[in-house]
């Protein structure tokens, strides 16, 4: 049997099942249903976007749709968000977010791919049990881990301002730990789709596992890794809990800083609204520009049933 | 640290990571003895297993231990904390709410994701249409809760403006139980449907054409095609999506925390854990609630493992 | 374990890699007897007299963790300048909205800051139980004995050991109102409960709902309700019953407490009285406490019972004076002769005994700092129970009023009961049940439920 890299599974142009299903469904009802869902998904966000441009008093007293009947725009909220964060502005916190996110995405994905490879194509005792355990550990709520991990980091000297890299290690480590179970589970699903013959024949030719992993598997898994990378990026970027517990205030990500910005007890909706959009921009750009890889990556692992 | 230094540190840690991994892989791949495969496989899995063991397994065991102790973690009280959960009226309601969340969220989110994926497949604005549904995934749960405040708020909320206009009157959406639970669940569905849609859409596109051709020849079409061809073909993917969303639902506490603070009979297990441990400083009861979360997911885990076994067997 | 080694190895390598970049931290090790040695930069200056004994602290940092965030944090930071001048040490200020939960996690996790500003004695007790809090040094105890009343010292004391000196304070027994509205209607500030109700009825007769309130406060939703009940207990049952009640010497659901809650209900649950400019009775539960009083500015509400710190919640440009847009009067009791005052405050807990930490504790408990802080707070919204605070240093009229009430020898001050009760009640069932109460639950069930949740041990 010849081997086709699955990353290139051709997308049938004419005759996909849903397309056929749709043809009969294509009544105005089907389009209407899709349209209704799309509207339902957009309107709330649009409300927030509009609110972020409305003056404080308006935001707090009237609904955002009043802007269409009583137009009043202001950039004041954004100005406050950018200037009102102490002497430094928001920029350092965006940098912190990047410094936290980049390693916290790359490292767990690479580790997970390695582990997924071993679980799929290597033989060692206790393999099934280990895999089940890792899968099951997805369920541990992060809150449970906070105190034990903090104790550990303090003992290892990874916590606080005097720690190496200003305390970033505890954040990188935590995000890596929390990401691994789901990453291994999902990537293992993709990994198993790679035809076994590919690995068998390479083994026959005397290739080591490391060689197979780096030369054969890695390129094939690239799209799937990118797909999971996007999800992991979104989770780390939007995380608040881990940052608050393990991050010192000098390395807070933008999300934590924006949360603090909203006043002592947090009812400055106008500032929160603009803040939410500021922190949304980068993930949005990342997703939109990588959307192509995302779909392709998921396609690579698509299950043949 | 300056901006440059922070980014440099991020690059350094990635470089160190790859240097160490390369070193380990190179060293172990040299072993050609019988133990070679074992040593190599350990080099592949142990880093991940070790991290998961330290970061998740150890805290989980620690929680089980704490759940058997009193609120200051000073003496063992047996199963008293669990007894409290199953006898206290408020906590029983928390269990009921959690059950509602876990049943409704994954099913509805997956269903909407699936329907939308089918409806927009090869539509004219497919990419835009899909980006719209995915967008909420890119928003933090804190941001999402804020977005929905502008929907559910008594005075400035969209929902009240709508119901008022169509003659249904104004309501306290977040106060009136038990419906308020549904309104909160809607938020999580809104966030998760994008995940379901994207994964399922990819899976749908990969259904082999010959299956469809064959079905067509047999005169299968429309809804039947959806029911008998599309859904069975993507069944494994559906299970993965349902599982992932179920687990996310059980762990999500931000929505309840940001919207109702667990008031008006809306608390769920994950939020109650947070409240009991960090707010009321009752670590025994809090940990028991956390342990209950593990226990609840066990059936899901077992089901998945059996599915995987079945696939493997084929 | 292999992994551990790799990781630790990685950390070490990173440490080496960044060694050149790391700023030299604290170097000296002669920290015995609570001094760093050397000559203090403040030597010879009168205002630094208390701090010179800690030696030269130049280059050291004190990490302060608190729930006081923007915009109030600026005045805090500004008030530490003198400390840096006197000792050479700098203060690293970290404010977080999630302070209450996070500080417990950090203390339990062994990662406590040097100093935390604890807003509730109940939370202080929880922190002391983690064994992370250090008793206050003698210099601080002396300062507190000198400048604060005995009751304030007792709030910072757990099981007979004095840990935390008071920092700021607030007066909760205030009713916010619009002086303009009063003038227009020919009203005068009421001095008895009966007068207050008479004004409320008058306003209601004119078609405006006289009272507005908001209980929503995120995870702490319901606390404004506890303040209402506490103020009513002080007025209907008196300060002595209040103290017995908070110490659980009488049950939480004692008939006297039920009377007080019904008194609160006579306003809060009266659909003719609430919720001015916002909605019906239930809307109190979902209205953010910060927004609860805002309808006063639009003339849609006449009274809003809330603490002195509410001053910070009025929009920019609002004149907070006795003849301005809004001001507050003392919430009257049945007669004008007794004057119970409900209030709250923060306390300074230290997690180590390094000289810079103790120096900062000493500084904060002194009259010097109280006056520095007053001067650093031009917009108002801050007072202290420190008797050395010169009222003239306070700039805003509402702060002056608060300070004069706090220092009034005839006023009977009582600390916020919910802050003193065990955490399960004070920051648990009490909040939750007040929310249930305002959304329809009757008084008896409410108090019975809270009584049931009182910890037995």
mmCIF file of C-alpha atoms in Angstrom, chain C residues 48-346:
data_model
loop_
_atom_site.group_PDB
_atom_site.id
_atom_site.type_symbol
_atom_site.label_atom_id
_atom_site.label_comp_id
_atom_site.label_asym_id
_atom_site.label_seq_id
_atom_site.Cartn_x
_atom_site.Cartn_y
_atom_site.Cartn_z
ATOM 1 C CA UNK C 48 12.340 59.951 61.048
ATOM 2 C CA UNK C 49 13.033 59.519 64.754
ATOM 3 C CA UNK C 50 11.177 56.206 65.030
ATOM 4 C CA UNK C 51 12.849 54.682 62.020
ATOM 5 C CA UNK C 52 16.554 55.383 62.463
ATOM 6 C CA UNK C 53 17.069 52.453 64.815
ATOM 7 C CA UNK C 54 16.479 50.051 61.936
ATOM 8 C CA UNK C 55 19.729 51.159 60.360
ATOM 9 C CA UNK C 56 20.586 51.761 56.739
ATOM 10 C CA UNK C 57 17.989 49.985 54.600
ATOM 11 C CA UNK C 58 19.107 51.463 51.305
ATOM 12 C CA UNK C 59 18.386 49.152 48.367
ATOM 13 C CA UNK C 60 15.933 46.975 50.273
ATOM 14 C CA UNK C 61 12.351 46.499 49.243
ATOM 15 C CA UNK C 62 9.164 45.988 51.206
ATOM 16 C CA UNK C 63 6.538 44.046 49.284
ATOM 17 C CA UNK C 64 3.043 45.183 50.210
ATOM 18 C CA UNK C 65 0.012 43.197 49.050
ATOM 19 C CA UNK C 66 -3.447 44.701 49.339
ATOM 20 C CA UNK C 67 -6.956 44.876 47.953
ATOM 21 C CA UNK C 68 -6.728 48.638 47.547
ATOM 22 C CA UNK C 69 -6.486 49.203 43.784
ATOM 23 C CA UNK C 70 -6.996 52.089 41.410
ATOM 24 C CA UNK C 71 -7.765 54.848 41.960
ATOM 25 C CA UNK C 72 -7.206 54.746 45.733
ATOM 26 C CA UNK C 73 -3.774 53.149 45.402
ATOM 27 C CA UNK C 74 -2.082 56.331 44.249
ATOM 28 C CA UNK C 75 -2.570 58.115 47.550
ATOM 29 C CA UNK C 76 -1.226 55.052 49.354
ATOM 30 C CA UNK C 77 1.951 55.002 47.289
ATOM 31 C CA UNK C 78 2.421 58.758 47.643
ATOM 32 C CA UNK C 79 2.243 58.525 51.400
ATOM 33 C CA UNK C 80 5.283 56.211 51.557
ATOM 34 C CA UNK C 81 7.740 58.796 50.232
ATOM 35 C CA UNK C 82 8.765 59.866 53.702
ATOM 36 C CA UNK C 83 9.521 56.229 54.593
ATOM 37 C CA UNK C 84 11.943 55.943 51.692
ATOM 38 C CA UNK C 85 13.583 59.239 52.636
ATOM 39 C CA UNK C 86 14.020 58.104 56.212
ATOM 40 C CA UNK C 87 15.231 54.538 55.671
ATOM 41 C CA UNK C 88 16.382 54.236 52.077
ATOM 42 C CA UNK C 89 14.081 51.227 51.547
ATOM 43 C CA UNK C 90 11.513 51.306 48.769
ATOM 44 C CA UNK C 91 7.956 49.995 48.886
ATOM 45 C CA UNK C 92 6.702 47.646 46.214
ATOM 46 C CA UNK C 93 2.961 48.047 46.133
ATOM 47 C CA UNK C 94 0.758 45.314 44.689
ATOM 48 C CA UNK C 95 -2.985 45.776 44.639
ATOM 49 C CA UNK C 96 -5.354 43.024 43.552
ATOM 50 C CA UNK C 97 -9.104 42.825 43.411
ATOM 51 C CA UNK C 98 -8.826 39.166 44.310
ATOM 52 C CA UNK C 99 -6.752 39.998 47.354
ATOM 53 C CA UNK C 100 -8.958 38.250 49.927
ATOM 54 C CA UNK C 101 -8.751 34.845 48.273
ATOM 55 C CA UNK C 102 -5.220 35.225 46.908
ATOM 56 C CA UNK C 103 -3.592 36.230 50.165
ATOM 57 C CA UNK C 104 -4.840 33.007 51.773
ATOM 58 C CA UNK C 105 -3.467 30.965 48.886
ATOM 59 C CA UNK C 106 -0.115 32.741 49.101
ATOM 60 C CA UNK C 107 0.125 32.387 52.867
ATOM 61 C CA UNK C 108 -0.702 28.686 52.679
ATOM 62 C CA UNK C 109 1.640 28.233 49.732
ATOM 63 C CA UNK C 110 4.577 29.772 51.594
ATOM 64 C CA UNK C 111 4.770 32.723 49.237
ATOM 65 C CA UNK C 112 3.418 35.457 51.451
ATOM 66 C CA UNK C 113 4.362 39.086 50.805
ATOM 67 C CA UNK C 114 6.248 41.061 53.465
ATOM 68 C CA UNK C 115 3.122 42.928 54.472
ATOM 69 C CA UNK C 116 -0.590 42.632 53.716
ATOM 70 C CA UNK C 117 -3.377 45.095 54.452
ATOM 71 C CA UNK C 118 -6.131 42.883 55.812
ATOM 72 C CA UNK C 119 -9.589 44.460 55.588
ATOM 73 C CA UNK C 120 -11.308 42.089 58.033
ATOM 74 C CA UNK C 121 -10.291 40.838 61.478
ATOM 75 C CA UNK C 122 -11.915 37.522 60.474
ATOM 76 C CA UNK C 123 -9.492 37.181 57.560
ATOM 77 C CA UNK C 124 -6.611 38.049 59.899
ATOM 78 C CA UNK C 125 -7.678 35.106 62.065
ATOM 79 C CA UNK C 126 -7.665 32.814 59.024
ATOM 80 C CA UNK C 127 -4.176 34.013 58.096
ATOM 81 C CA UNK C 128 -2.895 33.552 61.636
ATOM 82 C CA UNK C 129 -4.151 29.974 61.486
ATOM 83 C CA UNK C 130 -1.801 29.331 58.561
ATOM 84 C CA UNK C 131 1.001 30.203 61.004
ATOM 85 C CA UNK C 132 2.460 32.606 58.465
ATOM 86 C CA UNK C 133 1.729 35.868 60.304
ATOM 87 C CA UNK C 134 4.339 37.293 62.676
ATOM 88 C CA UNK C 135 3.298 39.072 65.900
ATOM 89 C CA UNK C 136 3.705 42.834 65.778
ATOM 90 C CA UNK C 137 7.043 44.126 67.105
ATOM 91 C CA UNK C 138 7.140 46.121 70.330
ATOM 92 C CA UNK C 139 7.531 49.472 68.584
ATOM 93 C CA UNK C 140 4.263 48.888 66.733
ATOM 94 C CA UNK C 141 2.445 47.782 69.880
ATOM 95 C CA UNK C 142 3.665 50.921 71.626
ATOM 96 C CA UNK C 143 2.465 53.104 68.783
ATOM 97 C CA UNK C 144 -0.958 51.476 68.819
ATOM 98 C CA UNK C 145 -1.240 51.829 72.604
ATOM 99 C CA UNK C 146 -0.433 55.478 72.211
ATOM 100 C CA UNK C 147 -2.501 56.453 69.192
ATOM 101 C CA UNK C 148 -5.440 54.053 69.012
ATOM 102 C CA UNK C 149 -8.267 53.052 71.330
ATOM 103 C CA UNK C 150 -8.146 49.697 73.068
ATOM 104 C CA UNK C 151 -10.985 48.352 70.936
ATOM 105 C CA UNK C 152 -8.977 48.973 67.757
ATOM 106 C CA UNK C 153 -6.035 47.095 69.192
ATOM 107 C CA UNK C 154 -8.320 44.167 70.022
ATOM 108 C CA UNK C 155 -9.404 43.837 66.366
ATOM 109 C CA UNK C 156 -5.761 43.202 65.428
ATOM 110 C CA UNK C 157 -5.349 40.657 68.209
ATOM 111 C CA UNK C 158 -5.911 36.925 67.785
ATOM 112 C CA UNK C 159 -6.007 34.610 70.829
ATOM 113 C CA UNK C 160 -4.269 37.145 73.028
ATOM 114 C CA UNK C 161 -1.387 37.904 70.648
ATOM 115 C CA UNK C 162 -1.274 41.317 68.997
ATOM 116 C CA UNK C 163 -0.510 40.949 65.284
ATOM 117 C CA UNK C 164 -1.827 43.807 63.229
ATOM 118 C CA UNK C 165 -1.984 47.556 63.731
ATOM 119 C CA UNK C 166 -4.962 49.463 62.306
ATOM 120 C CA UNK C 167 -4.337 51.328 59.058
ATOM 121 C CA UNK C 168 -7.316 53.192 57.588
ATOM 122 C CA UNK C 169 -10.836 53.370 58.926
ATOM 123 C CA UNK C 170 -14.266 54.139 57.594
ATOM 124 C CA UNK C 171 -17.589 55.170 59.035
ATOM 125 C CA UNK C 172 -20.513 53.118 57.812
ATOM 126 C CA UNK C 173 -23.440 54.816 59.576
ATOM 127 C CA UNK C 174 -23.985 57.370 56.851
ATOM 128 C CA UNK C 175 -26.947 58.280 54.694
ATOM 129 C CA UNK C 176 -26.039 59.990 51.419
ATOM 130 C CA UNK C 177 -28.406 62.661 50.188
ATOM 131 C CA UNK C 178 -28.615 65.620 47.847
ATOM 132 C CA UNK C 179 -28.347 68.968 49.633
ATOM 133 C CA UNK C 180 -29.938 70.577 46.593
ATOM 134 C CA UNK C 181 -33.005 68.342 46.797
ATOM 135 C CA UNK C 182 -33.265 69.082 50.511
ATOM 136 C CA UNK C 183 -33.114 72.788 49.865
ATOM 137 C CA UNK C 184 -35.687 72.661 47.092
ATOM 138 C CA UNK C 185 -38.132 70.801 49.330
ATOM 139 C CA UNK C 186 -37.350 72.754 52.450
ATOM 140 C CA UNK C 187 -36.103 69.646 54.253
ATOM 141 C CA UNK C 188 -33.555 69.614 57.039
ATOM 142 C CA UNK C 189 -31.195 66.804 57.981
ATOM 143 C CA UNK C 190 -33.176 64.380 60.190
ATOM 144 C CA UNK C 191 -31.830 63.644 63.660
ATOM 145 C CA UNK C 192 -34.247 60.881 64.677
ATOM 146 C CA UNK C 193 -35.535 57.771 62.975
ATOM 147 C CA UNK C 194 -39.088 59.166 63.027
ATOM 148 C CA UNK C 195 -37.950 62.296 61.154
ATOM 149 C CA UNK C 196 -36.189 60.182 58.580
ATOM 150 C CA UNK C 197 -39.334 58.125 57.947
ATOM 151 C CA UNK C 198 -41.415 61.299 57.775
ATOM 152 C CA UNK C 199 -39.160 62.667 55.035
ATOM 153 C CA UNK C 200 -39.323 59.333 53.230
ATOM 154 C CA UNK C 201 -43.123 59.386 53.282
ATOM 155 C CA UNK C 202 -43.142 62.954 52.050
ATOM 156 C CA UNK C 203 -40.940 62.028 49.127
ATOM 157 C CA UNK C 204 -43.012 58.931 48.389
ATOM 158 C CA UNK C 205 -46.149 61.056 48.355
ATOM 159 C CA UNK C 206 -44.555 63.139 45.624
ATOM 160 C CA UNK C 207 -44.081 60.024 43.553
ATOM 161 C CA UNK C 208 -40.359 59.472 43.917
ATOM 162 C CA UNK C 209 -39.107 56.356 45.620
ATOM 163 C CA UNK C 210 -37.008 57.859 48.403
ATOM 164 C CA UNK C 211 -34.457 55.083 48.975
ATOM 165 C CA UNK C 212 -31.991 53.425 46.640
ATOM 166 C CA UNK C 213 -29.593 50.574 47.358
ATOM 167 C CA UNK C 214 -27.341 48.017 45.690
ATOM 168 C CA UNK C 215 -26.166 44.720 47.191
ATOM 169 C CA UNK C 216 -24.209 43.367 44.234
ATOM 170 C CA UNK C 217 -20.462 43.114 44.766
ATOM 171 C CA UNK C 218 -19.164 40.115 42.839
ATOM 172 C CA UNK C 219 -18.187 37.317 45.178
ATOM 173 C CA UNK C 220 -19.002 39.493 48.169
ATOM 174 C CA UNK C 221 -22.556 40.208 47.018
ATOM 175 C CA UNK C 222 -24.761 40.850 50.009
ATOM 176 C CA UNK C 223 -22.318 42.722 52.246
ATOM 177 C CA UNK C 224 -24.207 46.026 52.029
ATOM 178 C CA UNK C 225 -27.143 44.090 53.481
ATOM 179 C CA UNK C 226 -25.091 42.965 56.454
ATOM 180 C CA UNK C 227 -24.174 46.589 57.105
ATOM 181 C CA UNK C 228 -27.853 47.535 57.078
ATOM 182 C CA UNK C 229 -28.713 44.876 59.643
ATOM 183 C CA UNK C 230 -25.746 45.799 61.839
ATOM 184 C CA UNK C 231 -26.699 49.465 61.845
ATOM 185 C CA UNK C 232 -30.261 48.526 62.799
ATOM 186 C CA UNK C 233 -29.120 46.191 65.611
ATOM 187 C CA UNK C 234 -27.064 49.052 67.034
ATOM 188 C CA UNK C 235 -30.125 51.294 66.956
ATOM 189 C CA UNK C 236 -32.941 48.971 68.027
ATOM 190 C CA UNK C 237 -31.104 46.677 70.444
ATOM 191 C CA UNK C 238 -28.077 48.765 71.413
ATOM 192 C CA UNK C 239 -24.302 48.327 71.379
ATOM 193 C CA UNK C 240 -24.206 45.788 74.227
ATOM 194 C CA UNK C 241 -26.567 43.372 72.514
ATOM 195 C CA UNK C 242 -24.581 43.983 69.324
ATOM 196 C CA UNK C 243 -21.378 42.794 70.963
ATOM 197 C CA UNK C 244 -23.072 39.716 72.436
ATOM 198 C CA UNK C 245 -24.581 38.971 69.059
ATOM 199 C CA UNK C 246 -21.330 39.093 67.133
ATOM 200 C CA UNK C 247 -19.588 36.926 69.745
ATOM 201 C CA UNK C 248 -22.488 34.474 69.535
ATOM 202 C CA UNK C 249 -23.346 34.923 73.199
ATOM 203 C CA UNK C 250 -26.906 35.299 71.994
ATOM 204 C CA UNK C 251 -28.024 33.272 68.962
ATOM 205 C CA UNK C 252 -27.953 34.903 65.571
ATOM 206 C CA UNK C 253 -31.725 34.506 65.314
ATOM 207 C CA UNK C 254 -32.469 36.128 68.674
ATOM 208 C CA UNK C 255 -35.836 37.986 68.611
ATOM 209 C CA UNK C 256 -34.001 41.304 69.063
ATOM 210 C CA UNK C 257 -32.096 40.678 65.844
ATOM 211 C CA UNK C 258 -35.338 39.789 64.070
ATOM 212 C CA UNK C 259 -36.737 43.157 65.171
ATOM 213 C CA UNK C 260 -33.680 44.896 63.724
ATOM 214 C CA UNK C 261 -33.923 43.057 60.420
ATOM 215 C CA UNK C 262 -37.614 43.905 60.176
ATOM 216 C CA UNK C 263 -36.660 47.528 60.777
ATOM 217 C CA UNK C 264 -34.269 47.332 57.819
ATOM 218 C CA UNK C 265 -37.038 45.645 55.869
ATOM 219 C CA UNK C 266 -39.434 48.493 56.620
ATOM 220 C CA UNK C 267 -37.309 50.497 54.204
ATOM 221 C CA UNK C 268 -35.551 48.006 51.934
ATOM 222 C CA UNK C 269 -38.531 45.746 51.354
ATOM 223 C CA UNK C 270 -41.083 48.527 51.084
ATOM 224 C CA UNK C 271 -42.058 48.798 47.408
ATOM 225 C CA UNK C 272 -43.144 52.398 47.986
ATOM 226 C CA UNK C 273 -39.644 53.280 49.196
ATOM 227 C CA UNK C 274 -37.308 51.384 46.865
ATOM 228 C CA UNK C 275 -35.506 51.138 44.549
ATOM 229 C CA UNK C 276 -35.422 54.800 43.548
ATOM 230 C CA UNK C 277 -34.355 55.360 39.955
ATOM 231 C CA UNK C 278 -33.442 51.706 39.478
ATOM 232 C CA UNK C 279 -36.383 49.333 39.747
ATOM 233 C CA UNK C 280 -38.303 47.197 42.212
ATOM 234 C CA UNK C 281 -37.223 45.627 45.517
ATOM 235 C CA UNK C 282 -35.480 42.678 43.869
ATOM 236 C CA UNK C 283 -33.356 44.993 41.746
ATOM 237 C CA UNK C 284 -31.409 45.823 44.918
ATOM 238 C CA UNK C 285 -29.826 42.378 44.692
ATOM 239 C CA UNK C 286 -28.473 42.858 41.184
ATOM 240 C CA UNK C 287 -27.502 46.515 41.406
ATOM 241 C CA UNK C 288 -23.770 46.957 41.938
ATOM 242 C CA UNK C 289 -23.167 48.611 45.290
ATOM 243 C CA UNK C 290 -21.128 51.290 43.533
ATOM 244 C CA UNK C 291 -24.162 52.243 41.480
ATOM 245 C CA UNK C 292 -26.709 51.960 44.277
ATOM 246 C CA UNK C 293 -26.574 55.652 45.159
ATOM 247 C CA UNK C 294 -26.072 57.215 41.745
ATOM 248 C CA UNK C 295 -29.814 57.952 41.149
ATOM 249 C CA UNK C 296 -29.497 60.652 43.837
ATOM 250 C CA UNK C 297 -27.627 62.735 41.258
ATOM 251 C CA UNK C 298 -30.592 62.524 38.882
ATOM 252 C CA UNK C 299 -33.077 63.429 41.597
ATOM 253 C CA UNK C 300 -34.691 59.998 41.342
ATOM 254 C CA UNK C 301 -33.727 58.915 44.832
ATOM 255 C CA UNK C 302 -33.362 60.797 48.101
ATOM 256 C CA UNK C 303 -31.451 58.532 50.489
ATOM 257 C CA UNK C 304 -28.667 55.980 50.170
ATOM 258 C CA UNK C 305 -27.247 54.348 53.287
ATOM 259 C CA UNK C 306 -23.593 53.626 52.621
ATOM 260 C CA UNK C 307 -20.153 54.054 54.194
ATOM 261 C CA UNK C 308 -17.882 57.083 53.948
ATOM 262 C CA UNK C 309 -15.765 55.413 51.259
ATOM 263 C CA UNK C 310 -18.718 55.735 48.906
ATOM 264 C CA UNK C 311 -17.360 59.248 48.331
ATOM 265 C CA UNK C 312 -14.963 57.727 45.786
ATOM 266 C CA UNK C 313 -17.867 56.335 43.722
ATOM 267 C CA UNK C 314 -19.428 59.608 42.673
ATOM 268 C CA UNK C 315 -18.504 60.491 39.093
ATOM 269 C CA UNK C 316 -15.684 62.935 38.551
ATOM 270 C CA UNK C 317 -16.769 66.517 39.047
ATOM 271 C CA UNK C 318 -19.425 65.760 41.654
ATOM 272 C CA UNK C 319 -19.255 68.236 44.527
ATOM 273 C CA UNK C 320 -19.256 66.300 47.799
ATOM 274 C CA UNK C 321 -19.932 69.043 50.333
ATOM 275 C CA UNK C 322 -22.735 70.089 52.685
ATOM 276 C CA UNK C 323 -23.963 72.576 50.054
ATOM 277 C CA UNK C 324 -22.878 70.675 46.935
ATOM 278 C CA UNK C 325 -24.347 67.887 44.818
ATOM 279 C CA UNK C 326 -24.220 65.151 47.432
ATOM 280 C CA UNK C 327 -23.303 64.798 51.073
ATOM 281 C CA UNK C 328 -23.993 62.449 53.943
ATOM 282 C CA UNK C 329 -25.618 62.674 57.358
ATOM 283 C CA UNK C 330 -25.348 60.394 60.356
ATOM 284 C CA UNK C 331 -27.958 57.627 60.212
ATOM 285 C CA UNK C 332 -30.139 58.560 63.201
ATOM 286 C CA UNK C 333 -31.486 56.227 65.865
ATOM 287 C CA UNK C 334 -34.816 56.396 67.676
ATOM 288 C CA UNK C 335 -33.664 59.416 69.647
ATOM 289 C CA UNK C 336 -30.843 61.852 69.145
ATOM 290 C CA UNK C 337 -29.194 61.240 72.523
ATOM 291 C CA UNK C 338 -27.421 57.922 71.796
ATOM 292 C CA UNK C 339 -25.025 57.816 68.911
ATOM 293 C CA UNK C 340 -23.814 54.347 67.941
ATOM 294 C CA UNK C 341 -21.399 54.304 65.006
ATOM 295 C CA UNK C 342 -20.732 51.349 62.732
ATOM 296 C CA UNK C 343 -17.390 51.265 60.986
ATOM 297 C CA UNK C 344 -14.619 49.207 59.505
ATOM 298 C CA UNK C 345 -10.955 49.389 58.617
ATOM 299 C CA UNK C 346 -7.802 47.641 57.442
#
